[in-house]
Amino acid sequence: MDAADERVARAIAGDQDELESLVRDASTVLRATLRIDSRWSRNFDVDDVLQVTFLEAFMRIKSLECATMTAFHAWLKRIAQHNLIDAVRALDSRRRPDGERRVTHGAGGESAHTLLLRVSDREATAGGRAVMAEQIQSMHDAIAQMPKSYRQVIRLVDLEQKPFAEVANELDRSIGAVHMLRSRAHDRLRELLSARPR
């Protein structure tokens, strides 16, 4: 194993400083390979994509199966490309609002209920309010385990129902970055909920 591959192995083993160094080194290459269509460039930029990509890399480094520099770069590039695609899809879908996709706000925690149904593979149960309250509490517990930026975007967009532009301003991010974060936050929440006992 050469020195570069050993760095990747250390990062996979949990060396956060090594991972930070690898991500920093890879940022130049990623920056050069990501292309954002001019239709979307006013909504987000390469730095927005990279921020979400690097956050995801820190959360998922243990999923990298091959401890080589080549595999690390390919893995990171794939994450960045998926984040870019998610951002474009989210912005494109904003042009065509879908009532099913919007979390509704109302009395009695309806926004939390709608979010739970959206990210879980669970159906609404006829078990009543106690079961739903338990499931919502479980969802809130899962949200509490997530990185701060994921927690913030779920709270602001999904639970407080703030417009994307307002959330972007509040988080000092572009609208596209908020869409990317929300998509990844929903993915992560879905994973956390599916790992919990039913």
PDB file of C-alpha atoms in Angstrom:
ATOM      1  CA  MET A   1       0.000   0.000   0.000  1.00  0.00           C
ATOM      2  CA  ASP A   2       1.497   3.337  -1.011  1.00  0.00           C
ATOM      3  CA  ALA A   3       1.470   6.489   1.133  1.00  0.00           C
ATOM      4  CA  ALA A   4      -1.601   7.996  -0.576  1.00  0.00           C
ATOM      5  CA  ASP A   5      -3.624   4.827  -0.052  1.00  0.00           C
ATOM      6  CA  GLU A   6      -2.506   4.712   3.589  1.00  0.00           C
ATOM      7  CA  ARG A   7      -3.954   8.218   4.049  1.00  0.00           C
ATOM      8  CA  VAL A   8      -7.302   6.988   2.733  1.00  0.00           C
ATOM      9  CA  ALA A   9      -7.164   3.933   5.010  1.00  0.00           C
ATOM     10  CA  ARG A  10      -6.525   6.193   8.019  1.00  0.00           C
ATOM     11  CA  ALA A  11      -9.486   8.387   7.055  1.00  0.00           C
ATOM     12  CA  ILE A  12     -11.763   5.357   6.738  1.00  0.00           C
ATOM     13  CA  ALA A  13     -10.526   4.142  10.133  1.00  0.00           C
ATOM     14  CA  GLY A  14     -11.742   7.401  11.690  1.00  0.00           C
ATOM     15  CA  ASP A  15      -8.843   9.852  11.423  1.00  0.00           C
ATOM     16  CA  GLN A  16     -10.842  13.079  10.974  1.00  0.00           C
ATOM     17  CA  ASP A  17      -7.742  15.220  10.421  1.00  0.00           C
ATOM     18  CA  GLU A  18      -6.612  12.947   7.596  1.00  0.00           C
ATOM     19  CA  LEU A  19     -10.070  13.046   6.034  1.00  0.00           C
ATOM     20  CA  GLU A  20     -10.117  16.835   6.269  1.00  0.00           C
ATOM     21  CA  SER A  21      -6.742  16.953   4.534  1.00  0.00           C
ATOM     22  CA  LEU A  22      -7.892  14.550   1.787  1.00  0.00           C
ATOM     23  CA  VAL A  23     -11.054  16.564   1.183  1.00  0.00           C
ATOM     24  CA  ARG A  24      -9.091  19.809   1.026  1.00  0.00           C
ATOM     25  CA  ASP A  25      -6.657  18.256  -1.469  1.00  0.00           C
ATOM     26  CA  ALA A  26      -9.516  16.913  -3.603  1.00  0.00           C
ATOM     27  CA  SER A  27     -11.448  20.189  -3.684  1.00  0.00           C
ATOM     28  CA  THR A  28      -9.367  21.655  -6.520  1.00  0.00           C
ATOM     29  CA  VAL A  29      -9.975  18.650  -8.760  1.00  0.00           C
ATOM     30  CA  LEU A  30     -13.687  18.565  -7.911  1.00  0.00           C
ATOM     31  CA  ARG A  31     -14.030  22.287  -8.490  1.00  0.00           C
ATOM     32  CA  ALA A  32     -12.562  21.844 -11.975  1.00  0.00           C
ATOM     33  CA  THR A  33     -14.849  18.933 -12.893  1.00  0.00           C
ATOM     34  CA  LEU A  34     -18.210  20.297 -11.719  1.00  0.00           C
ATOM     35  CA  ARG A  35     -20.099  22.290 -14.309  1.00  0.00           C
ATOM     36  CA  ILE A  36     -23.246  24.203 -13.469  1.00  0.00           C
ATOM     37  CA  ASP A  37     -25.536  25.140 -16.325  1.00  0.00           C
ATOM     38  CA  SER A  38     -26.059  28.884 -16.668  1.00  0.00           C
ATOM     39  CA  ARG A  39     -29.792  28.410 -15.943  1.00  0.00           C
ATOM     40  CA  TRP A  40     -28.908  27.452 -12.372  1.00  0.00           C
ATOM     41  CA  SER A  41     -25.759  29.437 -11.668  1.00  0.00           C
ATOM     42  CA  ARG A  42     -27.621  32.306 -10.024  1.00  0.00           C
ATOM     43  CA  ASN A  43     -29.237  29.849  -7.592  1.00  0.00           C
ATOM     44  CA  PHE A  44     -26.126  27.989  -6.469  1.00  0.00           C
ATOM     45  CA  ASP A  45     -22.456  27.609  -7.291  1.00  0.00           C
ATOM     46  CA  VAL A  46     -19.734  24.987  -7.113  1.00  0.00           C
ATOM     47  CA  ASP A  47     -18.892  25.940  -3.527  1.00  0.00           C
ATOM     48  CA  ASP A  48     -22.461  25.131  -2.475  1.00  0.00           C
ATOM     49  CA  VAL A  49     -22.170  21.678  -4.039  1.00  0.00           C
ATOM     50  CA  LEU A  50     -18.778  21.117  -2.419  1.00  0.00           C
ATOM     51  CA  GLN A  51     -19.998  22.127   1.058  1.00  0.00           C
ATOM     52  CA  VAL A  52     -22.759  19.530   0.972  1.00  0.00           C
ATOM     53  CA  THR A  53     -20.413  16.971  -0.610  1.00  0.00           C
ATOM     54  CA  PHE A  54     -17.796  17.389   2.087  1.00  0.00           C
ATOM     55  CA  LEU A  55     -20.372  17.178   4.862  1.00  0.00           C
ATOM     56  CA  GLU A  56     -21.614  13.946   3.344  1.00  0.00           C
ATOM     57  CA  ALA A  57     -18.049  12.626   2.987  1.00  0.00           C
ATOM     58  CA  PHE A  58     -17.486  13.106   6.722  1.00  0.00           C
ATOM     59  CA  MET A  59     -20.728  11.318   7.527  1.00  0.00           C
ATOM     60  CA  ARG A  60     -20.189   8.414   5.116  1.00  0.00           C
ATOM     61  CA  ILE A  61     -16.428   7.800   4.888  1.00  0.00           C
ATOM     62  CA  LYS A  62     -16.820   4.377   6.490  1.00  0.00           C
ATOM     63  CA  SER A  63     -18.925   3.298   3.501  1.00  0.00           C
ATOM     64  CA  LEU A  64     -15.903   3.607   1.186  1.00  0.00           C
ATOM     65  CA  GLU A  65     -14.959  -0.018   0.609  1.00  0.00           C
ATOM     66  CA  CYS A  66     -11.693   0.353  -1.286  1.00  0.00           C
ATOM     67  CA  ALA A  67      -8.968   2.234   0.589  1.00  0.00           C
ATOM     68  CA  THR A  68      -7.194   3.714  -2.417  1.00  0.00           C
ATOM     69  CA  MET A  69      -6.769   7.312  -3.494  1.00  0.00           C
ATOM     70  CA  THR A  70      -8.337   6.504  -6.874  1.00  0.00           C
ATOM     71  CA  ALA A  71     -11.418   5.019  -5.196  1.00  0.00           C
ATOM     72  CA  PHE A  72     -11.638   7.963  -2.784  1.00  0.00           C
ATOM     73  CA  HIS A  73     -11.580  10.518  -5.609  1.00  0.00           C
ATOM     74  CA  ALA A  74     -14.169   8.552  -7.623  1.00  0.00           C
ATOM     75  CA  TRP A  75     -16.388   8.229  -4.544  1.00  0.00           C
ATOM     76  CA  LEU A  76     -16.145  11.934  -3.736  1.00  0.00           C
ATOM     77  CA  LYS A  77     -16.807  12.898  -7.359  1.00  0.00           C
ATOM     78  CA  ARG A  78     -19.884  10.637  -7.440  1.00  0.00           C
ATOM     79  CA  ILE A  79     -21.240  12.275  -4.269  1.00  0.00           C
ATOM     80  CA  ALA A  80     -20.656  15.739  -5.766  1.00  0.00           C
ATOM     81  CA  GLN A  81     -22.368  14.799  -9.024  1.00  0.00           C
ATOM     82  CA  HIS A  82     -25.370  13.384  -7.157  1.00  0.00           C
ATOM     83  CA  ASN A  83     -25.588  16.563  -5.082  1.00  0.00           C
ATOM     84  CA  LEU A  84     -25.495  18.668  -8.235  1.00  0.00           C
ATOM     85  CA  ILE A  85     -28.239  16.553  -9.831  1.00  0.00           C
ATOM     86  CA  ASP A  86     -30.347  16.805  -6.659  1.00  0.00           C
ATOM     87  CA  ALA A  87     -29.990  20.585  -6.614  1.00  0.00           C
ATOM     88  CA  VAL A  88     -31.038  20.919 -10.243  1.00  0.00           C
ATOM     89  CA  ARG A  89     -34.006  18.577  -9.742  1.00  0.00           C
ATOM     90  CA  ALA A  90     -35.121  20.476  -6.658  1.00  0.00           C
ATOM     91  CA  LEU A  91     -34.913  23.822  -8.415  1.00  0.00           C
ATOM     92  CA  ASP A  92     -36.611  22.440 -11.503  1.00  0.00           C
ATOM     93  CA  SER A  93     -39.445  20.972  -9.444  1.00  0.00           C
ATOM     94  CA  ARG A  94     -39.883  24.347  -7.770  1.00  0.00           C
ATOM     95  CA  ARG A  95     -41.022  25.625 -11.138  1.00  0.00           C
ATOM     96  CA  ARG A  96     -43.769  23.012 -11.129  1.00  0.00           C
ATOM     97  CA  PRO A  97     -45.116  22.874  -7.565  1.00  0.00           C
ATOM     98  CA  ASP A  98     -46.386  19.507  -6.442  1.00  0.00           C
ATOM     99  CA  GLY A  99     -48.825  19.594  -3.576  1.00  0.00           C
ATOM    100  CA  GLU A 100     -47.771  16.108  -2.484  1.00  0.00           C
ATOM    101  CA  ARG A 101     -44.169  17.229  -1.940  1.00  0.00           C
ATOM    102  CA  ARG A 102     -44.915  20.188   0.309  1.00  0.00           C
ATOM    103  CA  VAL A 103     -45.102  19.596   4.026  1.00  0.00           C
ATOM    104  CA  THR A 104     -48.297  21.168   5.290  1.00  0.00           C
ATOM    105  CA  HIS A 105     -48.409  23.256   8.417  1.00  0.00           C
ATOM    106  CA  GLY A 106     -51.299  23.300  10.756  1.00  0.00           C
ATOM    107  CA  ALA A 107     -52.478  22.780  14.272  1.00  0.00           C
ATOM    108  CA  GLY A 108     -51.437  19.756  16.257  1.00  0.00           C
ATOM    109  CA  GLY A 109     -48.079  19.110  14.605  1.00  0.00           C
ATOM    110  CA  GLU A 110     -49.396  18.438  11.117  1.00  0.00           C
ATOM    111  CA  SER A 111     -46.117  19.553   9.541  1.00  0.00           C
ATOM    112  CA  ALA A 112     -44.200  16.989  11.614  1.00  0.00           C
ATOM    113  CA  HIS A 113     -46.779  14.337  10.725  1.00  0.00           C
ATOM    114  CA  THR A 114     -46.470  15.108   7.020  1.00  0.00           C
ATOM    115  CA  LEU A 115     -42.664  15.081   7.188  1.00  0.00           C
ATOM    116  CA  LEU A 116     -42.741  11.714   8.949  1.00  0.00           C
ATOM    117  CA  LEU A 117     -44.930  10.214   6.243  1.00  0.00           C
ATOM    118  CA  ARG A 118     -42.727  11.691   3.540  1.00  0.00           C
ATOM    119  CA  VAL A 119     -39.401  10.320   4.773  1.00  0.00           C
ATOM    120  CA  SER A 120     -40.518   7.012   6.236  1.00  0.00           C
ATOM    121  CA  ASP A 121     -41.841   3.977   4.486  1.00  0.00           C
ATOM    122  CA  ARG A 122     -44.512   3.733   7.125  1.00  0.00           C
ATOM    123  CA  GLU A 123     -48.153   4.209   6.361  1.00  0.00           C
ATOM    124  CA  ALA A 124     -50.395   6.298   8.530  1.00  0.00           C
ATOM    125  CA  THR A 125     -51.677   3.953  11.182  1.00  0.00           C
ATOM    126  CA  ALA A 126     -55.137   3.710  12.558  1.00  0.00           C
ATOM    127  CA  GLY A 127     -53.541   3.282  15.981  1.00  0.00           C
ATOM    128  CA  GLY A 128     -54.500   6.731  17.025  1.00  0.00           C
ATOM    129  CA  ARG A 129     -52.823   9.775  18.393  1.00  0.00           C
ATOM    130  CA  ALA A 130     -50.568   7.985  20.873  1.00  0.00           C
ATOM    131  CA  VAL A 131     -48.888   5.910  18.156  1.00  0.00           C
ATOM    132  CA  MET A 132     -48.473   8.933  15.899  1.00  0.00           C
ATOM    133  CA  ALA A 133     -47.081  11.005  18.769  1.00  0.00           C
ATOM    134  CA  GLU A 134     -44.591   8.212  19.480  1.00  0.00           C
ATOM    135  CA  GLN A 135     -43.530   8.063  15.821  1.00  0.00           C
ATOM    136  CA  ILE A 136     -43.147  11.845  15.655  1.00  0.00           C
ATOM    137  CA  GLN A 137     -41.041  11.793  18.828  1.00  0.00           C
ATOM    138  CA  SER A 138     -38.876   9.091  17.262  1.00  0.00           C
ATOM    139  CA  MET A 139     -38.474  11.311  14.186  1.00  0.00           C
ATOM    140  CA  HIS A 140     -37.474  14.286  16.352  1.00  0.00           C
ATOM    141  CA  ASP A 141     -34.937  12.067  18.146  1.00  0.00           C
ATOM    142  CA  ALA A 142     -33.496  11.053  14.760  1.00  0.00           C
ATOM    143  CA  ILE A 143     -33.332  14.692  13.648  1.00  0.00           C
ATOM    144  CA  ALA A 144     -31.393  15.510  16.837  1.00  0.00           C
ATOM    145  CA  GLN A 145     -28.699  12.998  15.762  1.00  0.00           C
ATOM    146  CA  MET A 146     -28.149  14.702  12.423  1.00  0.00           C
ATOM    147  CA  PRO A 147     -25.469  17.292  11.589  1.00  0.00           C
ATOM    148  CA  LYS A 148     -26.398  20.861  12.509  1.00  0.00           C
ATOM    149  CA  SER A 149     -26.956  22.018   8.917  1.00  0.00           C
ATOM    150  CA  TYR A 150     -29.358  19.116   8.271  1.00  0.00           C
ATOM    151  CA  ARG A 151     -31.254  19.835  11.507  1.00  0.00           C
ATOM    152  CA  GLN A 152     -31.539  23.511  10.619  1.00  0.00           C
ATOM    153  CA  VAL A 153     -32.865  22.971   7.114  1.00  0.00           C
ATOM    154  CA  ILE A 154     -35.464  20.430   8.262  1.00  0.00           C
ATOM    155  CA  ARG A 155     -36.596  22.708  11.080  1.00  0.00           C
ATOM    156  CA  LEU A 156     -36.813  25.824   8.932  1.00  0.00           C
ATOM    157  CA  VAL A 157     -38.199  24.395   5.676  1.00  0.00           C
ATOM    158  CA  ASP A 158     -40.218  21.385   6.765  1.00  0.00           C
ATOM    159  CA  LEU A 159     -41.354  22.137  10.281  1.00  0.00           C
ATOM    160  CA  GLU A 160     -41.553  25.940  10.324  1.00  0.00           C
ATOM    161  CA  GLN A 161     -42.618  26.142   6.664  1.00  0.00           C
ATOM    162  CA  LYS A 162     -40.357  29.050   5.779  1.00  0.00           C
ATOM    163  CA  PRO A 163     -39.834  29.798   2.067  1.00  0.00           C
ATOM    164  CA  PHE A 164     -36.562  28.569   0.557  1.00  0.00           C
ATOM    165  CA  ALA A 165     -35.393  32.125  -0.136  1.00  0.00           C
ATOM    166  CA  GLU A 166     -35.896  33.106   3.499  1.00  0.00           C
ATOM    167  CA  VAL A 167     -34.095  29.978   4.733  1.00  0.00           C
ATOM    168  CA  ALA A 168     -31.228  30.616   2.314  1.00  0.00           C
ATOM    169  CA  ASN A 169     -30.881  34.130   3.692  1.00  0.00           C
ATOM    170  CA  GLU A 170     -31.073  32.949   7.300  1.00  0.00           C
ATOM    171  CA  LEU A 171     -28.456  30.215   6.770  1.00  0.00           C
ATOM    172  CA  ASP A 172     -26.297  32.440   4.559  1.00  0.00           C
ATOM    173  CA  ARG A 173     -26.442  29.918   1.722  1.00  0.00           C
ATOM    174  CA  SER A 174     -27.782  29.948  -1.787  1.00  0.00           C
ATOM    175  CA  ILE A 175     -31.272  28.663  -2.544  1.00  0.00           C
ATOM    176  CA  GLY A 176     -29.699  25.752  -4.417  1.00  0.00           C
ATOM    177  CA  ALA A 177     -27.604  24.835  -1.386  1.00  0.00           C
ATOM    178  CA  VAL A 178     -30.731  24.796   0.768  1.00  0.00           C
ATOM    179  CA  HIS A 179     -32.396  22.443  -1.720  1.00  0.00           C
ATOM    180  CA  MET A 180     -29.326  20.163  -1.699  1.00  0.00           C
ATOM    181  CA  LEU A 181     -29.130  20.173   2.083  1.00  0.00           C
ATOM    182  CA  ARG A 182     -32.823  19.410   2.399  1.00  0.00           C
ATOM    183  CA  SER A 183     -32.594  16.517  -0.046  1.00  0.00           C
ATOM    184  CA  ARG A 184     -29.616  15.036   1.788  1.00  0.00           C
ATOM    185  CA  ALA A 185     -31.221  15.706   5.168  1.00  0.00           C
ATOM    186  CA  HIS A 186     -34.333  13.814   4.078  1.00  0.00           C
ATOM    187  CA  ASP A 187     -32.154  10.933   2.832  1.00  0.00           C
ATOM    188  CA  ARG A 188     -30.327  10.804   6.160  1.00  0.00           C
ATOM    189  CA  LEU A 189     -33.544  11.056   8.162  1.00  0.00           C
ATOM    190  CA  ARG A 190     -35.005   8.228   6.086  1.00  0.00           C
ATOM    191  CA  GLU A 191     -31.934   6.078   6.902  1.00  0.00           C
ATOM    192  CA  LEU A 192     -32.128   6.838  10.610  1.00  0.00           C
ATOM    193  CA  LEU A 193     -35.847   6.082  10.777  1.00  0.00           C
ATOM    194  CA  SER A 194     -35.546   2.829   8.840  1.00  0.00           C
ATOM    195  CA  ALA A 195     -32.856   1.649  11.282  1.00  0.00           C
ATOM    196  CA  ARG A 196     -35.188   2.149  14.251  1.00  0.00           C
ATOM    197  CA  PRO A 197     -37.478  -0.632  15.454  1.00  0.00           C
ATOM    198  CA  ARG A 198     -41.068  -0.285  14.356  1.00  0.00           C
TER     199      ARG A 198
END
